Short mmCIF file of C-alpha atoms in Angstrom, two decimals:
data_model
loop_
_atom_site.label_atom_id
_atom_site.label_comp_id
_atom_site.label_asym_id
_atom_site.label_seq_id
_atom_site.Cartn_x
_atom_site.Cartn_y
_atom_site.Cartn_z
CA MET A 20 15.95 -36.66 5.40
CA SER A 21 14.13 -33.28 4.36
CA THR A 22 11.65 -32.04 6.95
CA ARG A 23 9.83 -30.30 3.70
CA VAL A 24 6.13 -32.00 3.83
CA TRP A 25 3.73 -30.44 1.23
CA THR A 26 1.87 -33.59 0.11
CA TYR A 27 -1.45 -35.05 1.33
CA LEU A 28 0.49 -38.22 2.42
CA PRO A 29 0.72 -37.89 6.12
CA GLU A 30 -2.95 -37.02 6.38
CA TYR A 31 -3.89 -39.91 3.91
CA GLU A 32 -2.00 -42.49 5.93
CA GLN A 33 -4.36 -41.57 8.89
CA GLU A 34 -7.43 -41.32 6.98
CA LYS A 35 -6.79 -44.09 4.04
CA ASP A 36 -9.79 -46.24 5.03
CA ASP A 37 -12.33 -43.48 5.03
CA ILE A 38 -11.01 -41.85 1.66
CA LEU A 39 -10.86 -45.13 -0.15
CA ASP A 40 -14.37 -45.83 1.05
CA ALA A 41 -15.62 -42.45 -0.22
CA VAL A 42 -14.20 -43.49 -3.69
CA ARG A 43 -16.19 -46.63 -3.24
CA THR A 44 -19.26 -44.89 -2.50
CA VAL A 45 -19.23 -42.86 -5.49
CA PHE A 46 -17.97 -45.78 -8.30
CA GLU A 47 -20.83 -47.75 -6.68
CA SER A 48 -23.46 -44.99 -6.87
CA GLY A 49 -23.99 -45.08 -10.58
CA GLN A 50 -24.04 -41.31 -10.57
CA LEU A 51 -20.63 -39.58 -11.47
CA ILE A 52 -21.55 -35.97 -12.47
CA LEU A 53 -23.51 -33.76 -9.93
CA GLY A 54 -25.13 -36.55 -7.75
CA LYS A 55 -25.75 -37.31 -4.22
CA SER A 56 -22.51 -36.31 -2.99
CA VAL A 57 -22.27 -32.93 -4.71
CA HIS A 58 -25.40 -31.96 -3.63
CA GLY A 59 -24.99 -33.33 -0.03
CA PHE A 60 -21.71 -31.54 0.15
CA GLU A 61 -23.24 -28.28 -0.98
CA GLN A 62 -25.91 -28.48 1.66
CA GLU A 63 -23.51 -29.24 4.41
CA PHE A 64 -20.72 -26.85 3.47
CA ALA A 65 -23.55 -23.94 3.16
CA ALA A 66 -24.92 -25.16 6.67
CA TYR A 67 -21.45 -24.80 8.37
CA HIS A 68 -21.27 -21.08 7.26
CA GLY A 69 -24.92 -20.30 8.07
CA MET A 70 -25.32 -19.41 4.29
CA ALA A 71 -28.35 -20.33 2.05
CA HIS A 72 -26.50 -21.76 -1.03
CA CYS A 73 -23.30 -23.30 -1.94
CA VAL A 74 -22.39 -24.01 -5.58
CA GLY A 75 -19.67 -26.59 -5.95
CA VAL A 76 -17.11 -26.01 -8.97
CA ASP A 77 -14.19 -27.42 -10.19
CA ASN A 78 -11.56 -25.19 -8.67
CA GLY A 79 -10.89 -22.25 -6.57
CA THR A 80 -10.19 -20.15 -9.53
CA ASN A 81 -13.50 -20.61 -11.17
CA ALA A 82 -15.22 -20.08 -7.90
CA LEU A 83 -13.91 -16.74 -8.08
CA VAL A 84 -14.59 -16.35 -12.10
CA LEU A 85 -18.35 -17.75 -11.57
CA GLY A 86 -18.65 -15.65 -8.23
CA LEU A 87 -17.79 -12.37 -10.24
CA ARG A 88 -19.63 -13.11 -12.99
CA ALA A 89 -22.70 -14.19 -11.04
CA LEU A 90 -22.50 -10.95 -9.24
CA GLY A 91 -22.74 -8.72 -12.56
CA VAL A 92 -19.02 -7.94 -12.75
CA GLY A 93 -18.10 -7.59 -16.54
CA PRO A 94 -15.37 -6.15 -18.97
CA GLY A 95 -14.21 -2.91 -17.94
CA ASP A 96 -15.57 -3.06 -14.25
CA GLU A 97 -12.85 -2.50 -11.65
CA VAL A 98 -12.45 -5.08 -8.83
CA ILE A 99 -10.43 -3.61 -5.72
CA THR A 100 -8.05 -6.38 -4.32
CA VAL A 101 -4.58 -6.89 -3.19
CA ALA A 102 -1.16 -7.63 -4.76
CA ASN A 103 -0.11 -9.96 -1.94
CA THR A 104 -2.19 -13.06 -2.88
CA ALA A 105 -1.72 -16.11 -5.02
CA ALA A 106 -2.05 -14.95 -8.71
CA PRO A 107 -5.23 -16.74 -9.63
CA THR A 108 -7.27 -14.38 -7.55
CA VAL A 109 -6.28 -11.76 -10.11
CA VAL A 110 -6.19 -14.00 -12.82
CA ALA A 111 -9.96 -14.74 -12.20
CA ILE A 112 -10.64 -10.75 -12.66
CA GLN A 113 -8.93 -10.63 -15.44
CA ALA A 114 -10.52 -13.85 -16.99
CA ILE A 115 -13.99 -12.14 -17.31
CA GLY A 116 -12.31 -8.78 -18.63
CA ALA A 117 -12.54 -6.73 -15.47
CA VAL A 118 -9.51 -4.59 -14.36
CA PRO A 119 -7.72 -5.37 -11.09
CA VAL A 120 -6.86 -2.10 -8.81
CA PHE A 121 -4.74 -2.76 -6.07
CA VAL A 122 -4.31 -1.66 -2.42
CA ASP A 123 -1.77 -2.17 -0.30
CA MET A 124 -1.62 -4.38 2.80
CA THR A 125 -1.08 -3.75 6.58
CA ALA A 126 2.36 -4.78 7.83
CA SER A 127 1.13 -6.20 11.02
CA ASP A 128 -1.08 -8.90 9.80
CA TYR A 129 -0.48 -8.95 5.60
CA LEU A 130 -4.37 -8.22 5.33
CA MET A 131 -5.92 -5.79 2.88
CA ASP A 132 -5.42 -2.37 4.22
CA VAL A 133 -8.92 -1.24 4.43
CA GLU A 134 -8.42 2.23 4.99
CA GLN A 135 -7.01 2.75 1.41
CA VAL A 136 -9.91 1.18 -0.41
CA GLY A 137 -12.14 4.24 -0.19
CA ALA A 138 -9.70 6.24 -2.25
CA ALA A 139 -9.37 3.48 -4.62
CA ILE A 140 -13.23 3.65 -5.51
CA THR A 141 -14.00 5.20 -8.93
CA PRO A 142 -17.17 5.42 -10.93
CA ARG A 143 -16.07 2.18 -12.62
CA THR A 144 -15.52 0.10 -9.54
CA SER A 145 -17.96 -2.77 -9.32
CA CYS A 146 -16.84 -5.35 -6.68
CA LEU A 147 -14.36 -5.27 -3.63
CA LEU A 148 -12.30 -8.47 -3.35
CA PRO A 149 -10.84 -9.18 0.10
CA VAL A 150 -8.10 -11.95 0.51
CA HIS A 151 -8.45 -13.50 3.77
CA LEU A 152 -4.95 -14.35 3.79
CA TYR A 153 -2.91 -17.10 5.63
CA GLY A 154 -5.89 -18.00 7.60
CA GLN A 155 -7.30 -15.13 9.17
CA CYS A 156 -9.72 -12.46 8.11
CA VAL A 157 -9.80 -8.91 6.59
CA PRO A 158 -11.86 -6.67 9.00
CA MET A 159 -14.90 -6.68 7.10
CA ALA A 160 -16.97 -4.00 8.90
CA ALA A 161 -15.46 -1.16 7.64
CA LEU A 162 -15.33 -3.01 4.21
CA ARG A 163 -19.08 -3.52 4.02
CA THR A 164 -19.90 0.25 5.16
CA LEU A 165 -17.84 1.28 2.03
CA ALA A 166 -19.75 -1.41 -0.22
CA HIS A 167 -23.04 -0.04 1.06
CA ARG A 168 -22.40 3.62 0.51
CA HIS A 169 -21.04 2.94 -2.73
CA GLY A 170 -23.57 0.25 -3.95
CA LEU A 171 -20.78 -2.24 -4.57
CA THR A 172 -20.87 -6.02 -4.13
CA ILE A 173 -18.38 -7.97 -1.96
CA LEU A 174 -16.75 -11.26 -3.15
CA GLU A 175 -14.75 -13.06 -0.27
CA ASP A 176 -11.60 -14.76 -1.57
CA CYS A 177 -11.46 -17.53 1.32
CA ALA A 178 -9.17 -20.13 -0.12
CA GLN A 179 -6.76 -19.96 2.80
CA ALA A 180 -9.36 -19.27 5.57
CA HIS A 181 -11.72 -22.41 5.68
CA GLY A 182 -12.97 -22.03 9.50
CA ALA A 183 -11.57 -18.80 10.43
CA THR A 184 -13.81 -16.10 12.10
CA HIS A 185 -14.00 -12.48 12.57
CA HIS A 186 -15.96 -11.45 15.69
CA GLY A 187 -17.73 -14.84 15.46
CA GLU A 188 -18.64 -14.70 11.79
CA ARG A 189 -17.16 -17.18 9.63
CA ALA A 190 -14.92 -16.37 6.62
CA GLY A 191 -17.41 -16.69 3.51
CA ALA A 192 -20.59 -15.47 5.58
CA MET A 193 -19.60 -11.87 5.49
CA GLY A 194 -19.77 -10.54 1.99
CA THR A 195 -22.41 -10.89 -1.00
CA ALA A 196 -20.67 -14.07 -1.99
CA ALA A 197 -17.30 -15.99 -1.23
CA ALA A 198 -15.07 -18.26 -3.03
CA PHE A 199 -13.45 -21.34 -1.71
CA SER A 200 -10.88 -23.34 -3.19
CA PHE A 201 -10.23 -27.34 -2.12
CA TYR A 202 -6.80 -27.73 -3.60
CA PRO A 203 -5.08 -30.60 -1.53
CA THR A 204 -2.89 -28.46 0.76
CA LYS A 205 -5.85 -26.30 1.98
CA VAL A 206 -7.24 -26.14 5.36
CA LEU A 207 -10.17 -28.21 3.90
CA GLY A 208 -8.51 -29.95 0.95
CA GLY A 209 -9.78 -32.70 -1.71
CA TYR A 210 -7.50 -35.29 -3.27
CA GLY A 211 -7.54 -33.28 -6.64
CA ASP A 212 -9.10 -29.78 -7.69
CA GLY A 213 -12.15 -28.31 -6.35
CA GLY A 214 -13.97 -25.36 -5.29
CA ALA A 215 -17.13 -23.61 -4.33
CA THR A 216 -18.93 -20.42 -4.34
CA LEU A 217 -21.29 -19.36 -1.20
CA THR A 218 -23.98 -17.10 -1.41
CA ASP A 219 -27.19 -15.79 0.54
CA ASN A 220 -28.61 -14.51 -2.58
CA GLY A 221 -31.07 -16.98 -4.42
CA ASP A 222 -30.60 -15.08 -7.82
CA VAL A 223 -26.92 -15.29 -7.68
CA ALA A 224 -26.86 -18.97 -6.50
CA HIS A 225 -28.95 -19.39 -9.71
CA ARG A 226 -26.73 -17.53 -11.81
CA LEU A 227 -23.76 -19.65 -10.53
CA ARG A 228 -25.47 -23.04 -11.10
CA ARG A 229 -26.22 -22.31 -14.69
CA LEU A 230 -22.65 -20.88 -15.05
CA ARG A 231 -21.09 -24.14 -13.94
CA TYR A 232 -23.19 -26.15 -16.54
CA TYR A 233 -22.30 -24.35 -19.94
CA GLY A 234 -25.09 -21.70 -19.25
CA MET A 235 -27.88 -24.25 -18.91
CA ASP A 236 -30.47 -24.56 -16.04
CA GLU A 237 -30.14 -27.83 -14.46
CA GLY A 238 -33.16 -29.67 -15.60
CA ARG A 239 -33.41 -27.79 -18.77
CA TYR A 240 -30.30 -29.10 -20.45
CA TYR A 241 -29.37 -28.25 -24.30
CA VAL A 242 -30.57 -24.93 -23.95
CA VAL A 243 -28.12 -22.18 -23.18
CA GLU A 244 -29.30 -19.30 -21.34
CA THR A 245 -26.00 -17.41 -20.84
CA PRO A 246 -22.94 -18.99 -22.19
CA GLY A 247 -20.92 -20.58 -19.15
CA TYR A 248 -18.44 -22.97 -18.52
CA ASN A 249 -18.00 -26.78 -17.78
CA SER A 250 -17.08 -26.34 -14.22
CA ARG A 251 -18.47 -28.62 -11.93
CA LEU A 252 -17.37 -30.34 -8.85
CA ASP A 253 -16.59 -33.79 -9.24
CA GLU A 254 -18.58 -36.21 -7.32
CA VAL A 255 -15.44 -38.06 -5.84
CA GLN A 256 -14.06 -35.04 -4.54
CA ALA A 257 -17.38 -33.72 -2.99
CA GLU A 258 -17.60 -37.12 -1.32
CA ILE A 259 -14.23 -36.78 0.06
CA LEU A 260 -14.91 -33.38 1.22
CA ARG A 261 -18.15 -33.88 2.81
CA ARG A 262 -16.32 -36.59 5.30
CA LYS A 263 -13.49 -34.14 5.78
CA LEU A 264 -15.80 -31.49 6.69
CA THR A 265 -16.89 -33.43 9.79
CA ARG A 266 -13.24 -33.49 11.07
CA LEU A 267 -12.55 -29.79 9.89
CA PRO A 268 -12.82 -28.64 13.72
CA THR A 269 -9.87 -31.32 14.45
CA TYR A 270 -7.77 -30.01 11.60
CA LEU A 271 -8.10 -26.46 13.16
CA GLU A 272 -7.29 -27.77 16.38
CA GLY A 273 -4.08 -29.10 15.07
CA ARG A 274 -2.98 -26.22 13.23
CA ARG A 275 -3.27 -23.84 16.21
CA ARG A 276 -1.29 -26.36 18.30
CA VAL A 277 1.44 -26.39 15.73
CA ALA A 278 1.19 -22.60 15.86
CA GLU A 279 1.47 -22.46 19.57
CA ARG A 280 4.39 -24.80 19.49
CA TYR A 281 6.18 -22.45 17.10
CA ALA A 282 5.20 -19.30 19.09
CA GLU A 283 6.62 -20.80 22.13
CA GLY A 284 9.98 -22.04 20.53
CA LEU A 285 10.70 -19.01 18.92
CA ARG A 286 9.29 -16.00 20.75
CA ASP A 287 12.73 -15.02 22.13
CA THR A 288 14.35 -14.90 18.61
CA ASP A 289 14.33 -11.83 16.24
CA LEU A 290 11.81 -13.39 13.89
CA ILE A 291 8.51 -11.52 13.36
CA LEU A 292 5.91 -14.12 14.06
CA PRO A 293 2.21 -14.30 12.84
CA SER A 294 -0.03 -11.48 14.35
CA VAL A 295 -3.61 -12.33 15.34
CA SER A 296 -5.70 -9.08 14.33
CA PRO A 297 -8.60 -8.11 16.79
CA GLY A 298 -11.67 -10.28 16.83
CA ASN A 299 -9.84 -13.04 14.51
CA GLN A 300 -9.77 -16.41 15.15
CA HIS A 301 -6.71 -17.52 13.20
CA VAL A 302 -6.69 -21.07 11.51
CA TYR A 303 -2.99 -20.83 10.37
CA TYR A 304 -3.22 -22.23 6.61
CA VAL A 305 0.32 -21.21 6.76
CA TYR A 306 2.59 -20.20 9.44
CA VAL A 307 4.29 -16.90 7.97
CA VAL A 308 7.31 -15.48 9.91
CA ARG A 309 9.59 -12.42 8.73
CA HIS A 310 13.26 -11.68 8.97
CA PRO A 311 15.22 -9.12 7.00
CA ARG A 312 17.79 -11.80 6.30
CA ARG A 313 15.24 -14.50 4.88
CA ASP A 314 17.17 -15.67 1.88
CA MET A 315 20.30 -16.27 4.27
CA ILE A 316 18.07 -18.22 6.68
CA MET A 317 16.45 -20.28 4.00
CA ALA A 318 19.72 -21.11 2.34
CA ALA A 319 21.36 -22.38 5.65
CA LEU A 320 18.16 -24.31 6.63
CA ARG A 321 18.13 -25.62 3.11
CA GLU A 322 21.77 -27.03 3.93
CA ARG A 323 20.35 -28.87 6.96
CA GLY A 324 17.60 -30.45 4.88
CA ILE A 325 14.71 -28.11 5.96
CA ASP A 326 13.24 -26.89 2.70
CA LEU A 327 11.13 -23.99 3.29
CA ASN A 328 8.44 -22.05 1.23
CA VAL A 329 7.71 -18.37 0.35
CA SER A 330 4.03 -17.27 0.13
CA TYR A 331 4.60 -15.00 -2.10
CA PRO A 332 8.09 -13.94 -3.22
CA TRP A 333 6.61 -11.74 -6.07
CA PRO A 334 4.00 -9.55 -5.56
CA VAL A 335 1.27 -9.75 -8.45
CA HIS A 336 1.54 -6.04 -9.70
CA LEU A 337 5.23 -6.42 -10.28
CA MET A 338 4.68 -10.02 -12.53
CA SER A 339 5.27 -9.40 -16.06
CA GLY A 340 1.89 -11.11 -16.90
CA PHE A 341 0.42 -7.98 -15.19
CA ALA A 342 2.72 -5.28 -16.67
CA HIS A 343 -0.05 -3.97 -18.64
CA LEU A 344 -1.93 -2.75 -15.49
CA GLY A 345 0.64 0.05 -15.14
CA TYR A 346 2.15 -0.61 -11.50
CA ARG A 347 5.62 0.03 -10.92
CA PRO A 348 8.20 -0.79 -8.01
CA GLY A 349 7.09 1.41 -5.07
CA SER A 350 3.50 1.31 -6.06
CA LEU A 351 2.84 -0.92 -2.86
CA PRO A 352 5.51 -0.50 -0.49
CA VAL A 353 4.33 -2.30 2.53
CA THR A 354 3.73 -5.37 0.09
CA GLU A 355 6.96 -5.07 -1.37
CA ALA A 356 8.92 -4.90 1.63
CA ALA A 357 7.13 -8.00 3.21
CA SER A 358 7.81 -10.11 -0.08
CA ALA A 359 11.64 -9.91 0.46
CA GLU A 360 11.52 -11.10 4.13
CA ILE A 361 8.60 -13.32 4.68
CA PHE A 362 8.74 -17.33 4.52
CA SER A 363 6.68 -20.08 6.02
CA LEU A 364 7.31 -22.93 8.25
CA PRO A 365 5.96 -26.42 7.80
CA MET A 366 2.37 -26.41 8.72
CA TYR A 367 -0.20 -29.32 8.75
CA PRO A 368 -2.31 -30.59 11.41
CA ALA A 369 -0.37 -33.87 11.86
CA LEU A 370 3.13 -32.50 11.83
CA PRO A 371 4.93 -34.52 14.15
CA PRO A 372 6.30 -32.64 17.33
CA SER A 373 9.61 -34.02 16.82
CA THR A 374 9.77 -32.60 13.43
CA GLN A 375 8.64 -29.42 14.47
CA ASP A 376 11.30 -29.27 17.06
CA THR A 377 13.91 -29.68 14.41
CA VAL A 378 12.89 -27.02 12.57
CA ILE A 379 12.94 -25.02 15.60
CA ALA A 380 16.23 -25.97 16.94
CA ALA A 381 17.64 -25.29 13.44
CA ILE A 382 16.28 -21.93 13.25
CA ARG A 383 17.39 -20.94 16.67
CA ASP A 384 20.87 -22.33 15.73
CA VAL A 385 20.97 -20.41 12.36
CA LEU A 386 19.86 -17.04 14.20
CA GLY A 387 22.60 -17.60 16.95
CA VAL A 388 20.02 -17.99 19.92
CA ARG A 389 20.81 -20.61 22.39
#
């Protein structure tokens, strides 16, 4: 029996009654598009982050696309980000005609190397797009200083960092705007696609709401002010998410408990375990470890029915779809070296201790640690 569990099913078994009640509530409400559930979730998600505005959209990629457009980023503008991220981060930049500019990561935590950002800023730079990767935050103080000095906006990519904090500030509350994904595997996930963009700026929020509804102002339909998208958060997903939001602290506690068990069981091996950077509270969206014999270890575990994942095996700057950007092997050496060695252990709040112990024991055996 495989120990790989990347589905919603274990959580669903625990929360089935509430999830099905959420669906029933929406279906019986008579409002299926931008109704009470979406507006309620938007208010509650904004309040959780101490932000003034939340605009729910159809997925995390469009949360970035609309966020960039609402911040005034357009064709030819440069957006500084990282290549060790899910491709949608970069796809969103290109979708609006902007140009991704990559900086390397730091080897200790796999986060944006903020010290490289200053040198990457040019007169065409419009926005900084830090990715709060794997469940912890980029050090934002230095990034905000750079943004202020150069008159730039910051769009936080928070798809992997629901509930994470940096020196007491939540991921999503430290930039001009922030984009979230509610894909089912996320720390706060729905039962389909979904996303949201947060901001404290009322004008940005107004543009976001217009952009998600074809370019029309809500309440003034059939008149397009600025061409936009059909990019609305679904009522069913919103009702599920607003209920799950109340359980987010429990999810975070469960993920940290799993992380602690891995750390205890593997600390005497030569695996490089996750490092928590100063000021961060990690939420362990994924539990990423590193070893120079990664492929051998994964193959040996697969033979034992333990099928693991790599986030991410191919840095974005070396993908053929982004070859036109001109990056070559060696452009981002820290990112490239890590991509050949990192892999992720099973991580979700309800991971049974027995399953986790099976994974730990198998890794120890493969590494020859008794």
